[in-house]
Amino acid sequence: QVCRGLRTPRVPIWLCGVAGRHGVLFSTNSQLLSNWKAERVFQLYFYSGQREQRETALLTVDTHSHHWEEDRSEDLSGPGRRRPSVEMAIRTKWAGATVSWNGTESFF
């Protein structure tokens, strides 16, 4: 028997399995569960427990950004240009969103 609190969390939380590795994406903003307006710009925490992760990463997700607002110093069209798997997982929920790692090196 699973208690009600585990079936309906009070804050948004997602378990991620990407490329055989697991992690947790979560937010302390409970409005993400009930208010679509809160999905404009918000923060998610990411923790994987992997050795290369020294602390929980704070990601900023912007669901209304545009591709031309990204950093122009990056070569986005190059064949070797790849996004971190966590960003791609976030985009399965918020298509087209940009994800900022806020100075943390993407490690997943």
mmCIF file of N, CA and C in Angstrom:
data_model
loop_
_atom_site.group_PDB
_atom_site.id
_atom_site.type_symbol
_atom_site.label_atom_id
_atom_site.label_comp_id
_atom_site.label_asym_id
_atom_site.label_seq_id
_atom_site.Cartn_x
_atom_site.Cartn_y
_atom_site.Cartn_z
ATOM 1 N N GLN A 1 0.855 -1.181 0.000
ATOM 2 C CA GLN A 1 0.000 0.000 0.000
ATOM 3 C C GLN A 1 0.903 1.248 0.000
ATOM 4 N N VAL A 2 0.727 2.088 -0.996
ATOM 5 C CA VAL A 2 1.479 3.330 -1.110
ATOM 6 C C VAL A 2 0.665 4.442 -0.481
ATOM 7 N N CYS A 3 1.290 5.203 0.402
ATOM 8 C CA CYS A 3 0.547 6.276 1.067
ATOM 9 C C CYS A 3 0.170 7.362 0.064
ATOM 10 N N ARG A 4 -0.857 8.120 0.373
ATOM 11 C CA ARG A 4 -1.397 9.146 -0.519
ATOM 12 C C ARG A 4 -0.347 10.199 -0.871
ATOM 13 N N GLY A 5 0.512 10.581 0.078
ATOM 14 C CA GLY A 5 1.537 11.591 -0.166
ATOM 15 C C GLY A 5 2.542 11.178 -1.228
ATOM 16 N N LEU A 6 2.781 9.878 -1.392
ATOM 17 C CA LEU A 6 3.708 9.413 -2.421
ATOM 18 C C LEU A 6 3.039 9.330 -3.784
ATOM 19 N N ARG A 7 1.736 9.119 -3.818
ATOM 20 C CA ARG A 7 1.011 9.066 -5.089
ATOM 21 C C ARG A 7 0.771 10.463 -5.644
ATOM 22 N N THR A 8 0.595 11.444 -4.789
ATOM 23 C CA THR A 8 0.335 12.823 -5.199
ATOM 24 C C THR A 8 1.304 13.730 -4.451
ATOM 25 N N PRO A 9 2.490 13.950 -5.013
ATOM 26 C CA PRO A 9 3.477 14.773 -4.306
ATOM 27 C C PRO A 9 3.027 16.225 -4.192
ATOM 28 N N ARG A 10 3.512 16.902 -3.182
ATOM 29 C CA ARG A 10 3.164 18.306 -2.962
ATOM 30 C C ARG A 10 4.006 19.252 -3.805
ATOM 31 N N VAL A 11 5.132 18.785 -4.242
ATOM 32 C CA VAL A 11 5.991 19.559 -5.146
ATOM 33 C C VAL A 11 6.305 18.674 -6.348
ATOM 34 N N PRO A 12 6.566 19.295 -7.501
ATOM 35 C CA PRO A 12 6.855 18.496 -8.695
ATOM 36 C C PRO A 12 8.199 17.782 -8.590
ATOM 37 N N ILE A 13 8.181 16.519 -8.942
ATOM 38 C CA ILE A 13 9.397 15.711 -8.904
ATOM 39 C C ILE A 13 9.336 14.695 -10.042
ATOM 40 N N TRP A 14 10.459 14.547 -10.734
ATOM 41 C CA TRP A 14 10.547 13.595 -11.832
ATOM 42 C C TRP A 14 11.788 12.747 -11.636
ATOM 43 N N LEU A 15 11.632 11.445 -11.784
ATOM 44 C CA LEU A 15 12.768 10.525 -11.791
ATOM 45 C C LEU A 15 13.186 10.356 -13.238
ATOM 46 N N CYS A 16 14.454 10.526 -13.509
ATOM 47 C CA CYS A 16 14.960 10.488 -14.877
ATOM 48 C C CYS A 16 15.888 9.300 -15.061
ATOM 49 N N GLY A 17 15.685 8.591 -16.114
ATOM 50 C CA GLY A 17 16.594 7.541 -16.529
ATOM 51 C C GLY A 17 17.085 7.882 -17.923
ATOM 52 N N VAL A 18 18.310 8.358 -18.027
ATOM 53 C CA VAL A 18 18.849 8.804 -19.303
ATOM 54 C C VAL A 18 20.165 8.078 -19.542
ATOM 55 N N ALA A 19 20.242 7.380 -20.656
ATOM 56 C CA ALA A 19 21.459 6.669 -21.060
ATOM 57 C C ALA A 19 21.963 5.739 -19.955
ATOM 58 N N GLY A 20 21.047 5.042 -19.302
ATOM 59 C CA GLY A 20 21.424 4.077 -18.276
ATOM 60 C C GLY A 20 21.818 4.687 -16.939
ATOM 61 N N ARG A 21 21.668 5.998 -16.795
ATOM 62 C CA ARG A 21 21.990 6.686 -15.543
ATOM 63 C C ARG A 21 20.714 7.307 -15.007
ATOM 64 N N HIS A 22 20.613 7.405 -13.686
ATOM 65 C CA HIS A 22 19.397 7.895 -13.069
ATOM 66 C C HIS A 22 19.653 9.187 -12.302
ATOM 67 N N GLY A 23 18.632 10.010 -12.218
ATOM 68 C CA GLY A 23 18.719 11.253 -11.484
ATOM 69 C C GLY A 23 17.326 11.713 -11.086
ATOM 70 N N VAL A 24 17.274 12.789 -10.334
ATOM 71 C CA VAL A 24 16.017 13.357 -9.861
ATOM 72 C C VAL A 24 15.980 14.828 -10.239
ATOM 73 N N LEU A 25 14.908 15.238 -10.898
ATOM 74 C CA LEU A 25 14.620 16.648 -11.168
ATOM 75 C C LEU A 25 13.477 17.032 -10.245
ATOM 76 N N PHE A 26 13.615 18.150 -9.538
ATOM 77 C CA PHE A 26 12.516 18.556 -8.665
ATOM 78 C C PHE A 26 12.515 20.065 -8.503
ATOM 79 N N SER A 27 11.384 20.564 -8.040
ATOM 80 C CA SER A 27 11.226 21.985 -7.786
ATOM 81 C C SER A 27 10.580 22.160 -6.421
ATOM 82 N N THR A 28 10.903 23.237 -5.754
ATOM 83 C CA THR A 28 10.254 23.558 -4.486
ATOM 84 C C THR A 28 9.029 24.434 -4.709
ATOM 85 N N ASN A 29 8.736 24.744 -5.973
ATOM 86 C CA ASN A 29 7.602 25.584 -6.331
ATOM 87 C C ASN A 29 6.386 24.699 -6.608
ATOM 88 N N SER A 30 5.477 24.595 -5.659
ATOM 89 C CA SER A 30 4.293 23.752 -5.830
ATOM 90 C C SER A 30 3.347 24.299 -6.892
ATOM 91 N N GLN A 31 3.488 25.570 -7.279
ATOM 92 C CA GLN A 31 2.637 26.158 -8.307
ATOM 93 C C GLN A 31 2.836 25.492 -9.671
ATOM 94 N N LEU A 32 3.964 24.846 -9.877
ATOM 95 C CA LEU A 32 4.193 24.154 -11.150
ATOM 96 C C LEU A 32 3.196 23.018 -11.363
ATOM 97 N N LEU A 33 2.592 22.526 -10.281
ATOM 98 C CA LEU A 33 1.618 21.445 -10.397
ATOM 99 C C LEU A 33 0.225 21.935 -10.766
ATOM 100 N N SER A 34 -0.086 23.185 -10.452
ATOM 101 C CA SER A 34 -1.467 23.631 -10.597
ATOM 102 C C SER A 34 -1.667 24.933 -11.374
ATOM 103 N N ASN A 35 -0.607 25.671 -11.668
ATOM 104 C CA ASN A 35 -0.756 26.971 -12.294
ATOM 105 C C ASN A 35 0.129 27.030 -13.537
ATOM 106 N N TRP A 36 -0.494 26.989 -14.714
ATOM 107 C CA TRP A 36 0.287 26.974 -15.950
ATOM 108 C C TRP A 36 1.106 28.238 -16.136
ATOM 109 N N LYS A 37 0.707 29.343 -15.492
ATOM 110 C CA LYS A 37 1.463 30.595 -15.609
ATOM 111 C C LYS A 37 2.830 30.493 -14.924
ATOM 112 N N ALA A 38 2.943 29.591 -13.965
ATOM 113 C CA ALA A 38 4.219 29.400 -13.265
ATOM 114 C C ALA A 38 5.251 28.717 -14.158
ATOM 115 N N GLU A 39 4.815 28.195 -15.290
ATOM 116 C CA GLU A 39 5.714 27.482 -16.195
ATOM 117 C C GLU A 39 6.428 28.391 -17.182
ATOM 118 N N ARG A 40 6.369 29.674 -17.012
ATOM 119 C CA ARG A 40 7.038 30.621 -17.920
ATOM 120 C C ARG A 40 8.557 30.537 -17.732
ATOM 121 N N VAL A 41 9.032 30.924 -16.565
ATOM 122 C CA VAL A 41 10.439 30.801 -16.185
ATOM 123 C C VAL A 41 10.442 30.250 -14.770
ATOM 124 N N PHE A 42 11.140 29.155 -14.575
ATOM 125 C CA PHE A 42 11.158 28.519 -13.259
ATOM 126 C C PHE A 42 12.470 27.787 -13.062
ATOM 127 N N GLN A 43 12.692 27.360 -11.841
ATOM 128 C CA GLN A 43 13.938 26.666 -11.524
ATOM 129 C C GLN A 43 13.654 25.220 -11.136
ATOM 130 N N LEU A 44 14.552 24.364 -11.580
ATOM 131 C CA LEU A 44 14.528 22.952 -11.215
ATOM 132 C C LEU A 44 15.873 22.594 -10.608
ATOM 133 N N TYR A 45 15.849 21.740 -9.628
ATOM 134 C CA TYR A 45 17.074 21.196 -9.060
ATOM 135 C C TYR A 45 17.297 19.832 -9.688
ATOM 136 N N PHE A 46 18.557 19.499 -9.905
ATOM 137 C CA PHE A 46 18.883 18.197 -10.468
ATOM 138 C C PHE A 46 19.956 17.542 -9.614
ATOM 139 N N TYR A 47 19.704 16.296 -9.249
ATOM 140 C CA TYR A 47 20.678 15.538 -8.485
ATOM 141 C C TYR A 47 20.759 14.131 -9.058
ATOM 142 N N SER A 48 21.983 13.685 -9.317
ATOM 143 C CA SER A 48 22.154 12.352 -9.900
ATOM 144 C C SER A 48 22.889 11.383 -8.977
ATOM 145 N N GLY A 49 23.596 11.906 -7.999
ATOM 146 C CA GLY A 49 24.363 11.021 -7.131
ATOM 147 C C GLY A 49 25.618 10.479 -7.777
ATOM 148 N N GLN A 50 25.929 10.935 -8.977
ATOM 149 C CA GLN A 50 27.126 10.487 -9.672
ATOM 150 C C GLN A 50 28.363 11.134 -9.057
ATOM 151 N N ARG A 51 29.475 10.473 -9.187
ATOM 152 C CA ARG A 51 30.726 10.948 -8.624
ATOM 153 C C ARG A 51 31.111 12.338 -9.142
ATOM 154 N N GLU A 52 30.817 12.603 -10.429
ATOM 155 C CA GLU A 52 31.205 13.887 -11.004
ATOM 156 C C GLU A 52 30.328 15.050 -10.537
ATOM 157 N N GLN A 53 29.208 14.754 -9.878
ATOM 158 C CA GLN A 53 28.354 15.826 -9.372
ATOM 159 C C GLN A 53 28.740 16.160 -7.944
ATOM 160 N N ARG A 54 29.222 17.367 -7.737
ATOM 161 C CA ARG A 54 29.686 17.789 -6.418
ATOM 162 C C ARG A 54 28.569 18.375 -5.565
ATOM 163 N N GLU A 55 27.581 18.990 -6.202
ATOM 164 C CA GLU A 55 26.449 19.570 -5.481
ATOM 165 C C GLU A 55 25.222 19.534 -6.375
ATOM 166 N N THR A 56 24.060 19.728 -5.782
ATOM 167 C CA THR A 56 22.825 19.745 -6.551
ATOM 168 C C THR A 56 22.860 20.908 -7.530
ATOM 169 N N ALA A 57 22.553 20.629 -8.785
ATOM 170 C CA ALA A 57 22.581 21.660 -9.827
ATOM 171 C C ALA A 57 21.249 22.406 -9.837
ATOM 172 N N LEU A 58 21.315 23.716 -9.955
ATOM 173 C CA LEU A 58 20.131 24.551 -10.075
ATOM 174 C C LEU A 58 20.000 24.968 -11.528
ATOM 175 N N LEU A 59 18.941 24.510 -12.186
ATOM 176 C CA LEU A 59 18.702 24.800 -13.588
ATOM 177 C C LEU A 59 17.572 25.808 -13.717
ATOM 178 N N THR A 60 17.708 26.758 -14.617
ATOM 179 C CA THR A 60 16.637 27.697 -14.909
ATOM 180 C C THR A 60 16.052 27.326 -16.260
ATOM 181 N N VAL A 61 14.750 27.103 -16.277
ATOM 182 C CA VAL A 61 14.047 26.699 -17.487
ATOM 183 C C VAL A 61 13.188 27.865 -17.952
ATOM 184 N N ASP A 62 13.353 28.239 -19.217
ATOM 185 C CA ASP A 62 12.554 29.301 -19.820
ATOM 186 C C ASP A 62 11.773 28.671 -20.967
ATOM 187 N N THR A 63 10.460 28.567 -20.805
ATOM 188 C CA THR A 63 9.635 27.886 -21.798
ATOM 189 C C THR A 63 9.190 28.796 -22.930
ATOM 190 N N HIS A 64 9.456 30.092 -22.821
ATOM 191 C CA HIS A 64 9.032 31.028 -23.859
ATOM 192 C C HIS A 64 10.214 31.709 -24.534
ATOM 193 N N SER A 65 11.372 31.133 -24.426
ATOM 194 C CA SER A 65 12.544 31.716 -25.071
ATOM 195 C C SER A 65 12.556 31.324 -26.542
ATOM 196 N N HIS A 66 13.466 31.931 -27.279
ATOM 197 C CA HIS A 66 13.575 31.673 -28.707
ATOM 198 C C HIS A 66 15.010 31.278 -29.033
ATOM 199 N N HIS A 67 15.159 30.529 -30.108
ATOM 200 C CA HIS A 67 16.494 30.041 -30.462
ATOM 201 C C HIS A 67 17.460 31.187 -30.729
ATOM 202 N N TRP A 68 16.972 32.345 -31.195
ATOM 203 C CA TRP A 68 17.877 33.460 -31.496
ATOM 204 C C TRP A 68 18.341 34.185 -30.236
ATOM 205 N N GLU A 69 17.779 33.835 -29.063
ATOM 206 C CA GLU A 69 18.208 34.453 -27.812
ATOM 207 C C GLU A 69 19.353 33.689 -27.159
ATOM 208 N N GLU A 70 19.712 32.547 -27.715
ATOM 209 C CA GLU A 70 20.799 31.768 -27.149
ATOM 210 C C GLU A 70 22.133 32.460 -27.389
ATOM 211 N N ASP A 71 23.141 32.025 -26.674
ATOM 212 C CA ASP A 71 24.480 32.603 -26.767
ATOM 213 C C ASP A 71 25.020 32.441 -28.187
ATOM 214 N N ARG A 72 25.279 33.541 -28.852
ATOM 215 C CA ARG A 72 25.749 33.499 -30.242
ATOM 216 C C ARG A 72 27.200 33.044 -30.360
ATOM 217 N N SER A 73 27.917 32.991 -29.251
ATOM 218 C CA SER A 73 29.311 32.558 -29.330
ATOM 219 C C SER A 73 29.411 31.043 -29.509
ATOM 220 N N GLU A 74 28.306 30.335 -29.260
ATOM 221 C CA GLU A 74 28.322 28.891 -29.440
ATOM 222 C C GLU A 74 27.991 28.553 -30.885
ATOM 223 N N ASP A 75 28.603 27.515 -31.399
ATOM 224 C CA ASP A 75 28.292 27.057 -32.740
ATOM 225 C C ASP A 75 27.163 26.042 -32.641
ATOM 226 N N LEU A 76 25.925 26.520 -32.784
ATOM 227 C CA LEU A 76 24.768 25.655 -32.631
ATOM 228 C C LEU A 76 24.527 24.763 -33.838
ATOM 229 N N SER A 77 25.123 25.109 -34.971
ATOM 230 C CA SER A 77 24.863 24.343 -36.183
ATOM 231 C C SER A 77 25.914 23.272 -36.435
ATOM 232 N N GLY A 78 26.961 23.265 -35.649
ATOM 233 C CA GLY A 78 28.033 22.311 -35.877
ATOM 234 C C GLY A 78 27.594 20.877 -35.662
ATOM 235 N N PRO A 79 28.183 19.939 -36.404
ATOM 236 C CA PRO A 79 27.769 18.541 -36.292
ATOM 237 C C PRO A 79 28.064 17.949 -34.921
ATOM 238 N N GLY A 80 29.035 18.491 -34.216
ATOM 239 C CA GLY A 80 29.363 17.968 -32.896
ATOM 240 C C GLY A 80 28.558 18.597 -31.775
ATOM 241 N N ARG A 81 27.677 19.538 -32.097
ATOM 242 C CA ARG A 81 26.899 20.253 -31.091
ATOM 243 C C ARG A 81 25.836 19.336 -30.509
ATOM 244 N N ARG A 82 25.948 19.091 -29.222
ATOM 245 C CA ARG A 82 24.992 18.226 -28.543
ATOM 246 C C ARG A 82 24.554 18.895 -27.256
ATOM 247 N N ARG A 83 23.348 18.647 -26.875
ATOM 248 C CA ARG A 83 22.803 19.144 -25.626
ATOM 249 C C ARG A 83 22.935 18.059 -24.568
ATOM 250 N N PRO A 84 23.103 18.456 -23.308
ATOM 251 C CA PRO A 84 23.123 17.444 -22.242
ATOM 252 C C PRO A 84 21.806 16.669 -22.202
ATOM 253 N N SER A 85 21.878 15.415 -21.847
ATOM 254 C CA SER A 85 20.703 14.542 -21.820
ATOM 255 C C SER A 85 19.603 15.072 -20.914
ATOM 256 N N VAL A 86 19.977 15.716 -19.822
ATOM 257 C CA VAL A 86 18.976 16.266 -18.908
ATOM 258 C C VAL A 86 18.157 17.350 -19.599
ATOM 259 N N GLU A 87 18.811 18.171 -20.397
ATOM 260 C CA GLU A 87 18.082 19.203 -21.130
ATOM 261 C C GLU A 87 17.096 18.577 -22.103
ATOM 262 N N MET A 88 17.498 17.526 -22.761
ATOM 263 C CA MET A 88 16.610 16.856 -23.705
ATOM 264 C C MET A 88 15.434 16.221 -22.965
ATOM 265 N N ALA A 89 15.672 15.688 -21.785
ATOM 266 C CA ALA A 89 14.581 15.120 -20.980
ATOM 267 C C ALA A 89 13.603 16.220 -20.556
ATOM 268 N N ILE A 90 14.108 17.384 -20.171
ATOM 269 C CA ILE A 90 13.247 18.508 -19.798
ATOM 270 C C ILE A 90 12.392 18.926 -20.990
ATOM 271 N N ARG A 91 12.972 18.881 -22.175
ATOM 272 C CA ARG A 91 12.233 19.287 -23.374
ATOM 273 C C ARG A 91 11.164 18.288 -23.788
ATOM 274 N N THR A 92 11.141 17.092 -23.205
ATOM 275 C CA THR A 92 10.023 16.191 -23.474
ATOM 276 C C THR A 92 8.753 16.696 -22.803
ATOM 277 N N LYS A 93 8.902 17.476 -21.749
ATOM 278 C CA LYS A 93 7.752 18.094 -21.068
ATOM 279 C C LYS A 93 7.495 19.504 -21.587
ATOM 280 N N TRP A 94 8.560 20.285 -21.791
ATOM 281 C CA TRP A 94 8.439 21.674 -22.253
ATOM 282 C C TRP A 94 9.223 21.812 -23.556
ATOM 283 N N ALA A 95 8.570 21.488 -24.658
ATOM 284 C CA ALA A 95 9.226 21.518 -25.972
ATOM 285 C C ALA A 95 9.736 22.922 -26.283
ATOM 286 N N GLY A 96 10.968 23.006 -26.777
ATOM 287 C CA GLY A 96 11.549 24.276 -27.177
ATOM 288 C C GLY A 96 12.099 25.125 -26.049
ATOM 289 N N ALA A 97 12.013 24.651 -24.822
ATOM 290 C CA ALA A 97 12.514 25.428 -23.688
ATOM 291 C C ALA A 97 14.031 25.522 -23.732
ATOM 292 N N THR A 98 14.553 26.628 -23.208
ATOM 293 C CA THR A 98 15.994 26.734 -23.026
ATOM 294 C C THR A 98 16.300 26.457 -21.564
ATOM 295 N N VAL A 99 17.430 25.842 -21.331
ATOM 296 C CA VAL A 99 17.832 25.461 -19.981
ATOM 297 C C VAL A 99 19.179 26.092 -19.687
ATOM 298 N N SER A 100 19.247 26.844 -18.598
ATOM 299 C CA SER A 100 20.503 27.442 -18.154
ATOM 300 C C SER A 100 21.011 26.662 -16.950
ATOM 301 N N TRP A 101 22.278 26.308 -16.987
ATOM 302 C CA TRP A 101 22.893 25.576 -15.869
ATOM 303 C C TRP A 101 23.439 26.545 -14.818
ATOM 304 N N ASN A 102 23.262 27.824 -15.006
ATOM 305 C CA ASN A 102 23.650 28.846 -14.024
ATOM 306 C C ASN A 102 25.098 28.716 -13.566
ATOM 307 N N GLY A 103 25.972 28.538 -14.528
ATOM 308 C CA GLY A 103 27.392 28.482 -14.216
ATOM 309 C C GLY A 103 27.908 27.102 -13.829
ATOM 310 N N THR A 104 27.037 26.149 -13.601
ATOM 311 C CA THR A 104 27.457 24.787 -13.278
ATOM 312 C C THR A 104 27.797 24.072 -14.568
ATOM 313 N N GLU A 105 28.880 23.338 -14.566
ATOM 314 C CA GLU A 105 29.264 22.551 -15.735
ATOM 315 C C GLU A 105 28.266 21.404 -15.900
ATOM 316 N N SER A 106 27.692 21.258 -17.098
ATOM 317 C CA SER A 106 26.745 20.158 -17.320
ATOM 318 C C SER A 106 27.501 18.843 -17.242
ATOM 319 N N PHE A 107 27.014 17.931 -16.450
ATOM 320 C CA PHE A 107 27.759 16.722 -16.132
ATOM 321 C C PHE A 107 26.977 15.456 -16.482
ATOM 322 N N PHE A 108 25.795 15.553 -16.972
ATOM 323 C CA PHE A 108 24.942 14.380 -17.171
ATOM 324 C C PHE A 108 24.621 14.237 -18.626
#
